[in-house]
Short mmCIF file of C-alpha atoms and ligand atoms in Angstrom, two decimals:
data_model
loop_
_atom_site.label_atom_id
_atom_site.label_comp_id
_atom_site.label_asym_id
_atom_site.label_seq_id
_atom_site.Cartn_x
_atom_site.Cartn_y
_atom_site.Cartn_z
CA MET A 19 102.02 109.11 97.25
CA VAL A 20 103.78 108.44 100.55
CA THR A 21 107.55 108.13 100.90
CA VAL A 22 109.31 107.06 104.09
CA LYS A 23 112.88 106.16 104.97
CA ALA A 24 114.59 103.94 107.52
CA PRO A 25 118.30 104.08 108.41
CA GLY A 26 120.94 101.38 108.38
CA LYS A 27 122.82 100.36 111.52
CA LEU A 28 126.12 99.20 112.90
CA TYR A 29 126.81 97.05 115.94
CA ILE A 30 129.22 98.68 118.38
CA ALA A 31 129.41 95.84 120.93
CA GLY A 32 127.69 92.71 122.24
CA GLU A 33 127.34 90.81 118.96
CA TYR A 34 126.34 87.12 119.05
CA ALA A 35 125.62 87.30 122.81
CA VAL A 36 122.69 89.61 121.97
CA LEU A 37 120.99 86.64 120.31
CA GLU A 38 120.25 85.41 123.84
CA GLN A 39 117.98 87.04 126.35
CA ASN A 40 119.39 89.30 129.03
CA CYS A 41 122.55 90.02 127.01
CA PRO A 42 122.81 93.67 126.01
CA ALA A 43 124.34 95.09 122.85
CA ILE A 44 125.08 98.64 121.72
CA LEU A 45 124.10 99.78 118.25
CA VAL A 46 124.08 102.97 116.27
CA ALA A 47 121.91 104.11 113.34
CA VAL A 48 123.73 105.70 110.39
CA ASN A 49 122.52 108.22 107.84
CA GLU A 50 122.25 105.80 104.94
CA PHE A 51 118.68 104.89 104.17
CA VAL A 52 116.26 102.56 102.52
CA ARG A 53 113.36 104.56 101.06
CA VAL A 54 109.95 103.10 100.26
CA SER A 55 107.29 104.94 98.25
CA ILE A 56 103.71 103.78 97.79
CA SER A 57 101.13 105.16 95.41
CA LYS A 58 97.68 103.94 94.47
CA SER A 59 97.79 101.70 91.42
CA LYS A 60 96.14 103.03 88.25
CA SER A 61 94.97 99.54 87.32
CA THR A 62 93.77 96.38 89.06
CA SER A 63 97.30 95.06 89.50
CA GLY A 64 100.10 96.53 91.58
CA LEU A 65 103.87 96.53 91.21
CA ILE A 66 106.65 95.97 93.71
CA TYR A 67 109.89 97.31 92.33
CA SER A 68 113.45 97.68 93.54
CA LYS A 69 116.42 98.63 91.44
CA GLN A 70 119.11 97.42 93.86
CA TYR A 71 117.35 94.25 94.81
CA SER A 72 116.80 92.71 91.38
CA GLN A 73 118.02 89.26 92.24
CA ASP A 74 120.36 87.33 89.98
CA SER A 75 121.29 84.43 92.24
CA ILE A 76 119.87 82.36 95.11
CA HIS A 77 121.36 80.04 97.74
CA TRP A 78 119.93 76.55 98.20
CA VAL A 79 120.63 73.29 100.00
CA ARG A 80 119.57 69.70 99.28
CA LYS A 81 117.31 68.03 101.83
CA GLY A 82 116.77 64.49 100.49
CA ASN A 83 115.10 64.87 97.12
CA LYS A 84 114.06 68.45 97.79
CA MET A 85 115.87 71.59 96.74
CA VAL A 86 115.38 74.00 99.64
CA ILE A 87 115.89 77.64 98.79
CA ASP A 88 117.55 79.87 101.41
CA ASN A 89 115.65 83.12 101.04
CA ARG A 90 117.08 84.89 104.06
CA ASP A 91 119.47 87.01 102.02
CA ASN A 92 116.74 88.01 99.56
CA PRO A 93 115.36 91.48 100.45
CA PHE A 94 112.12 90.79 98.56
CA GLU A 95 111.20 88.19 101.19
CA TYR A 96 111.40 90.90 103.88
CA ILE A 97 109.35 93.35 101.82
CA LEU A 98 106.61 90.74 101.26
CA SER A 99 106.60 89.67 104.91
CA ALA A 100 106.37 93.30 106.09
CA ILE A 101 103.45 93.91 103.70
CA LYS A 102 101.66 90.77 104.90
CA PHE A 103 101.87 91.52 108.64
CA THR A 104 101.24 95.25 108.32
CA GLU A 105 98.17 94.67 106.14
CA GLN A 106 96.94 92.07 108.62
CA TYR A 107 97.24 94.69 111.37
CA CYS A 108 95.43 97.27 109.21
CA LEU A 109 92.65 94.75 108.53
CA GLU A 110 92.27 94.17 112.27
CA GLN A 111 91.88 97.99 112.57
CA GLY A 112 88.94 97.81 110.14
CA ILE A 113 90.75 99.40 107.19
CA ASP A 114 89.78 98.67 103.56
CA LEU A 115 92.85 97.45 101.69
CA SER A 116 93.65 98.66 98.16
CA VAL A 117 96.00 97.94 95.24
CA TYR A 118 99.19 100.00 95.11
CA ASP A 119 102.64 100.26 93.58
CA LEU A 120 105.54 100.03 96.01
CA HIS A 121 109.02 101.26 95.09
CA VAL A 122 112.16 100.56 97.11
CA ASN A 123 115.41 102.48 96.83
CA SER A 124 118.44 101.61 98.94
CA ASP A 125 121.59 103.56 99.80
CA LEU A 126 122.77 100.58 101.82
CA ASP A 127 124.14 98.71 98.86
CA SER A 128 127.16 100.09 97.00
CA ALA A 129 126.94 100.90 93.30
CA ASP A 130 128.22 97.48 92.24
CA GLY A 131 125.63 95.71 94.41
CA LYS A 132 128.00 94.79 97.28
CA LYS A 133 126.48 95.16 100.72
CA TYR A 134 128.29 97.24 103.34
CA GLY A 135 126.55 95.13 105.98
CA LEU A 136 124.53 98.02 107.36
CA GLY A 137 121.47 95.86 107.86
CA SER A 138 119.60 96.44 104.65
CA SER A 139 117.12 93.61 105.34
CA ALA A 140 116.18 95.25 108.65
CA ALA A 141 115.96 98.75 107.15
CA VAL A 142 113.86 97.57 104.20
CA THR A 143 111.49 95.82 106.61
CA VAL A 144 111.12 98.91 108.81
CA ALA A 145 110.68 101.24 105.81
CA THR A 146 108.01 98.97 104.29
CA VAL A 147 106.07 98.72 107.58
CA LYS A 148 106.17 102.51 108.03
CA ALA A 149 105.16 103.17 104.41
CA ILE A 150 102.14 100.83 104.54
CA LEU A 151 100.95 102.30 107.85
CA GLN A 152 101.28 105.82 106.48
CA TYR A 153 99.59 104.86 103.20
CA TYR A 154 96.56 103.62 105.15
CA ASN A 155 96.69 106.64 107.53
CA VAL A 156 97.35 104.52 110.60
CA ASP A 157 99.07 106.36 113.44
CA ALA A 158 101.72 104.19 115.04
CA SER A 159 104.24 104.55 117.86
CA ASN A 160 107.88 103.50 117.46
CA ASP A 161 107.09 100.60 119.78
CA LEU A 162 104.40 99.32 117.40
CA ILE A 163 106.61 99.84 114.32
CA TYR A 164 109.45 97.95 116.05
CA LYS A 165 107.17 95.03 116.98
CA LEU A 166 105.56 94.74 113.52
CA SER A 167 108.99 94.91 111.86
CA ALA A 168 110.52 92.41 114.29
CA ILE A 169 107.71 89.91 113.61
CA SER A 170 108.02 90.42 109.82
CA HIS A 171 111.80 90.05 109.91
CA TYR A 172 111.93 87.17 112.37
CA THR A 173 109.41 85.17 110.34
CA VAL A 174 111.81 85.23 107.35
CA GLN A 175 115.20 85.11 109.07
CA GLY A 176 114.36 82.96 112.07
CA ASN A 177 117.62 83.51 113.91
CA GLY A 178 118.31 87.21 114.47
CA SER A 179 118.23 89.36 117.62
CA ALA A 180 116.27 92.16 115.86
CA GLY A 181 118.74 94.69 117.28
CA ASP A 182 119.16 96.01 113.74
CA ILE A 183 115.39 96.61 113.61
CA ALA A 184 115.52 98.59 116.88
CA ALA A 185 118.36 100.78 115.57
CA SER A 186 116.47 101.41 112.34
CA VAL A 187 113.25 102.37 114.19
CA TYR A 188 114.67 104.43 117.08
CA GLY A 189 117.81 105.96 115.51
CA GLY A 190 120.81 107.33 117.42
CA TRP A 191 122.86 105.26 119.87
CA LEU A 192 121.05 102.54 121.75
CA ALA A 193 121.39 99.76 124.26
CA TYR A 194 119.33 96.75 123.25
CA GLN A 195 118.25 93.41 124.68
CA THR A 196 116.24 90.92 122.66
CA PHE A 197 112.83 89.43 123.47
CA ASP A 198 111.90 85.84 124.31
CA LYS A 199 111.58 84.23 120.88
CA ASN A 200 109.79 81.10 122.13
CA TRP A 201 107.21 83.35 123.77
CA LEU A 202 106.67 85.24 120.48
CA THR A 203 106.41 82.04 118.42
CA ASN A 204 103.77 80.77 120.82
CA GLU A 205 101.84 84.07 120.84
CA LEU A 206 101.79 84.14 117.02
CA LYS A 207 100.04 80.76 117.09
CA HIS A 208 97.40 81.73 119.63
CA GLN A 209 96.76 85.48 119.65
CA SER A 210 95.60 88.12 117.19
CA LEU A 211 98.35 90.36 115.84
CA SER A 212 96.82 93.45 117.53
CA THR A 213 96.91 91.68 120.90
CA ILE A 214 100.57 90.77 120.48
CA LEU A 215 101.49 94.30 119.39
CA ASN A 216 99.85 95.75 122.49
CA GLU A 217 101.53 93.36 124.92
CA ALA A 218 104.80 93.95 126.78
CA TRP A 219 107.33 91.59 125.20
CA PRO A 220 109.26 89.59 127.82
CA GLY A 221 112.97 90.39 127.81
CA LEU A 222 112.83 93.28 125.34
CA LYS A 223 114.76 96.40 126.41
CA ILE A 224 115.53 99.42 124.25
CA HIS A 225 117.26 102.47 125.77
CA LEU A 226 118.66 105.47 123.97
CA LEU A 227 122.25 106.39 124.90
CA THR A 228 123.86 109.82 124.78
CA PRO A 229 127.41 109.72 123.39
CA PRO A 230 130.05 111.70 125.33
CA THR A 231 131.03 115.02 123.77
CA GLY A 232 134.25 114.63 121.79
CA MET A 233 133.75 110.94 121.07
CA GLU A 234 134.19 110.08 117.38
CA LEU A 235 132.91 107.01 115.57
CA LEU A 236 134.90 105.89 112.52
CA ILE A 237 133.74 103.20 110.13
CA GLY A 238 135.89 101.19 107.73
CA TRP A 239 134.64 98.75 105.10
CA SER A 240 136.66 95.59 104.50
CA GLN A 241 135.27 95.46 100.93
CA LYS A 242 134.22 91.87 101.59
CA PRO A 243 130.49 91.18 101.99
CA ALA A 244 129.49 88.60 104.63
CA SER A 245 126.36 86.57 105.36
CA THR A 246 125.17 87.06 108.94
CA SER A 247 122.51 84.34 108.76
CA GLN A 248 124.99 81.67 107.67
CA LEU A 249 127.44 82.59 110.46
CA VAL A 250 124.68 82.55 113.05
CA ASP A 251 123.51 79.13 111.80
CA LYS A 252 127.01 77.80 112.57
CA THR A 253 127.25 79.27 116.08
CA ASN A 254 123.69 78.17 116.89
CA ALA A 255 124.47 74.61 115.79
CA LYS A 256 127.52 74.51 118.06
CA LYS A 257 126.28 76.07 121.28
CA GLU A 258 125.01 72.88 122.96
CA SER A 259 128.34 71.12 122.51
CA ILE A 260 130.29 74.01 124.07
CA LYS A 261 127.62 74.84 126.67
CA HIS A 262 130.02 75.76 129.45
CA GLN A 263 132.25 78.02 127.34
CA TYR A 264 129.17 79.50 125.67
CA GLU A 265 127.72 80.53 129.01
CA ASP A 266 131.07 81.99 130.00
CA PHE A 267 131.09 83.98 126.73
CA LEU A 268 127.56 85.33 127.43
CA GLU A 269 128.50 86.41 130.95
CA LYS A 270 131.73 88.10 129.82
CA SER A 271 129.96 89.91 127.00
CA ARG A 272 127.18 91.03 129.36
CA GLN A 273 129.66 92.47 131.88
CA CYS A 274 131.63 94.18 129.11
CA VAL A 275 128.59 95.84 127.51
CA LEU A 276 127.17 96.90 130.89
CA LYS A 277 130.48 98.67 131.66
CA MET A 278 130.37 100.29 128.23
CA ILE A 279 126.83 101.55 128.92
CA GLU A 280 128.18 102.99 132.19
CA GLY A 281 130.80 104.77 130.06
CA PHE A 282 127.96 106.44 128.13
CA SER A 283 126.01 107.46 131.24
CA SER A 284 129.14 108.91 132.91
CA SER A 285 130.51 110.45 129.66
CA ASN A 286 133.69 108.46 130.07
CA ILE A 287 135.28 107.96 126.63
CA ASP A 288 138.24 106.03 128.10
CA LEU A 289 135.92 103.48 129.70
CA ILE A 290 134.07 103.02 126.40
CA LYS A 291 137.38 102.57 124.55
CA GLN A 292 138.64 100.09 127.12
CA GLN A 293 135.48 97.97 126.79
CA ILE A 294 135.66 98.05 122.96
CA ARG A 295 139.06 96.36 123.31
CA VAL A 296 137.70 93.88 125.85
CA ASN A 297 134.78 93.01 123.54
CA ARG A 298 137.22 92.42 120.67
CA THR A 299 139.11 89.86 122.77
CA ILE A 300 135.88 88.16 123.87
CA LEU A 301 134.69 87.87 120.26
CA LYS A 302 138.05 86.51 119.08
CA LYS A 303 137.83 83.72 121.63
CA PHE A 304 134.21 83.03 120.64
CA ALA A 305 135.26 82.77 116.98
CA SER A 306 137.99 80.23 117.70
CA LEU A 307 135.62 78.16 119.90
CA ASN A 308 133.15 78.03 117.01
CA HIS A 309 135.76 77.54 114.27
CA ILE A 310 134.47 80.57 112.41
CA ALA A 311 136.37 83.60 111.15
CA ILE A 312 134.96 86.81 112.65
CA GLU A 313 138.08 88.99 112.53
CA ILE A 314 139.41 88.19 109.04
CA PRO A 315 142.94 89.51 108.21
CA LYS A 316 141.55 92.62 106.48
CA LEU A 317 139.63 93.53 109.65
CA THR A 318 142.71 92.85 111.81
CA LYS A 319 144.57 95.29 109.56
CA LEU A 320 141.78 97.85 109.99
CA ILE A 321 141.96 97.46 113.79
CA ASP A 322 145.78 97.51 113.98
CA ILE A 323 145.90 100.76 111.99
CA ALA A 324 143.26 102.34 114.23
CA GLU A 325 145.15 101.25 117.36
CA LYS A 326 148.35 102.89 115.97
CA PHE A 327 146.44 106.16 116.15
CA ASN A 328 145.08 105.49 119.66
CA GLY A 329 141.61 104.48 118.44
CA ALA A 330 139.82 101.55 120.08
CA ALA A 331 138.61 99.24 117.33
CA LYS A 332 136.80 95.97 116.71
CA THR A 333 134.77 94.13 114.13
CA SER A 334 131.13 95.21 113.81
CA GLY A 335 128.26 92.71 113.65
CA ALA A 336 128.76 89.09 112.66
CA GLY A 337 132.16 89.86 111.09
CA ASN A 338 133.87 87.69 108.46
CA GLY A 339 133.84 90.82 106.32
CA ASP A 340 131.62 93.93 106.28
CA CYS A 341 132.78 96.75 108.57
CA GLY A 342 135.00 97.51 111.51
CA ILE A 343 134.34 100.38 113.93
CA VAL A 344 136.66 102.67 115.84
CA ILE A 345 135.95 104.80 118.89
CA ALA A 346 138.31 107.75 118.82
CA ASP A 347 138.77 111.10 120.54
CA SER A 348 140.87 114.22 120.04
CA SER A 349 144.09 112.22 120.45
CA THR A 350 143.50 110.50 117.09
CA ASP A 351 144.68 111.98 113.79
CA ILE A 352 141.60 110.89 111.88
CA SER A 353 142.68 111.97 108.40
CA GLU A 354 146.04 110.16 108.67
CA LEU A 355 144.28 107.05 109.99
CA LYS A 356 141.92 107.08 107.01
CA ASN A 357 144.82 107.58 104.58
CA LEU A 358 146.54 104.50 105.94
CA TRP A 359 143.26 102.56 105.71
CA ARG A 360 142.94 103.52 102.04
CA LYS A 361 146.54 102.44 101.34
CA ASN A 362 145.64 99.05 102.77
CA GLY A 363 142.44 98.53 100.80
CA ILE A 364 140.07 99.56 103.58
CA LEU A 365 137.40 102.03 102.56
CA PRO A 366 136.51 104.70 105.14
CA LEU A 367 132.73 105.19 105.14
CA ASN A 368 131.95 108.78 106.03
CA PHE A 369 128.55 108.19 107.58
CA LYS A 370 127.06 110.20 110.41
CA VAL A 371 124.95 108.92 113.27
CA HIS A 372 121.28 109.31 112.37
CA SER A 373 119.14 110.60 115.24
CA LEU A 374 115.39 111.03 114.95
CA THR A 375 114.08 114.53 115.34
CA HIS A 376 110.88 113.46 117.07
O1 LIG B 21 126.55 91.44 110.74
P1 LIG B 21 125.43 92.25 111.28
O2 LIG B 21 125.74 93.71 111.31
O3 LIG B 21 124.13 91.92 110.63
O4 LIG B 21 125.26 91.87 112.83
C1 LIG B 21 124.92 90.60 113.30
C2 LIG B 21 124.92 90.57 114.80
C3 LIG B 21 124.62 89.21 115.42
O5 LIG B 21 124.57 89.39 116.84
C4 LIG B 21 125.74 88.21 115.11
C5 LIG B 21 123.29 88.64 114.92
C6 LIG B 21 122.05 89.37 115.41
O6 LIG B 21 121.00 89.21 114.79
O7 LIG B 21 122.11 90.04 116.45
MG1 LIG B 22 127.59 91.77 108.90
#
């Protein structure tokens, strides 16, 4: 039997803009995991099982007389896509495929099934890719695991930056820029999977960052789950009609994240904190332009409390619920901050940054 794990992630800065090329974001991997185990089946049929992901509802829309199911929030779709592409790669490597049982176990969903928004679809994709490769004894670099996972995930979700995949594969703190999605779509039509996996992907940049000593990351959960794919659908639908403001948003976000990256390379916590606040303002403007709620009142509360204690805070990811993050230093009374969060219905999540040991 093989068992592998992949961590969840949080966005620190650069959300939404990172969907476009040449717009960096900063992410961090956290020590909450999706684990996938595979063992050879004892019969001619295999089993795919997940306790947390037993589905009891689906989203759908009507398109004429057709009921179209929205499967993007269904983790099983990601598991099946990861199996399909990874097995295709193994086949191209001349490997004989077999029948197995695959078990998935996720920390990324709370006991009552609510998602913290730590990117469980990305982590389950990465963990499945890694487990299948290991099961078939295929050595793979992080670069290959990232690319296989990004293809598997993108084929289901269609609209993500795959930054969450990068965080789950590489761990730690990272600066990320997405690849050219039109290029990938075209390659998938015309090239073998092995060829695509060995190519340099235009636009893609992944760099590990070293956090300054003394910098603390705090995470608060709004207790409201949010759907990233539905929010991104809305902003994608709007971007042509607000072209000018959209480009202004991309440029401002790019400058902000680049300065934040400079804060990491020069170990300047104040510069990082300053840019967290700038990014919050940029995202608030973007939300009002798109008529979407990113910073819901519960997240504003979370941020206001953190700011009272001299922490720099913002929403994390697509917003509308899920988590907020705080960058703090020794000037922040962390335990008092967390107490006030709890009093206001915000749950502090005591996760640590997950860095890979190899
Ligand atoms: O809500 P999250 O943590 O899944 O983050 C979404 C971040 C976006 O930039 C809005 C989308 C993406 O795929 O990058
Ligand atoms: Mg989210």
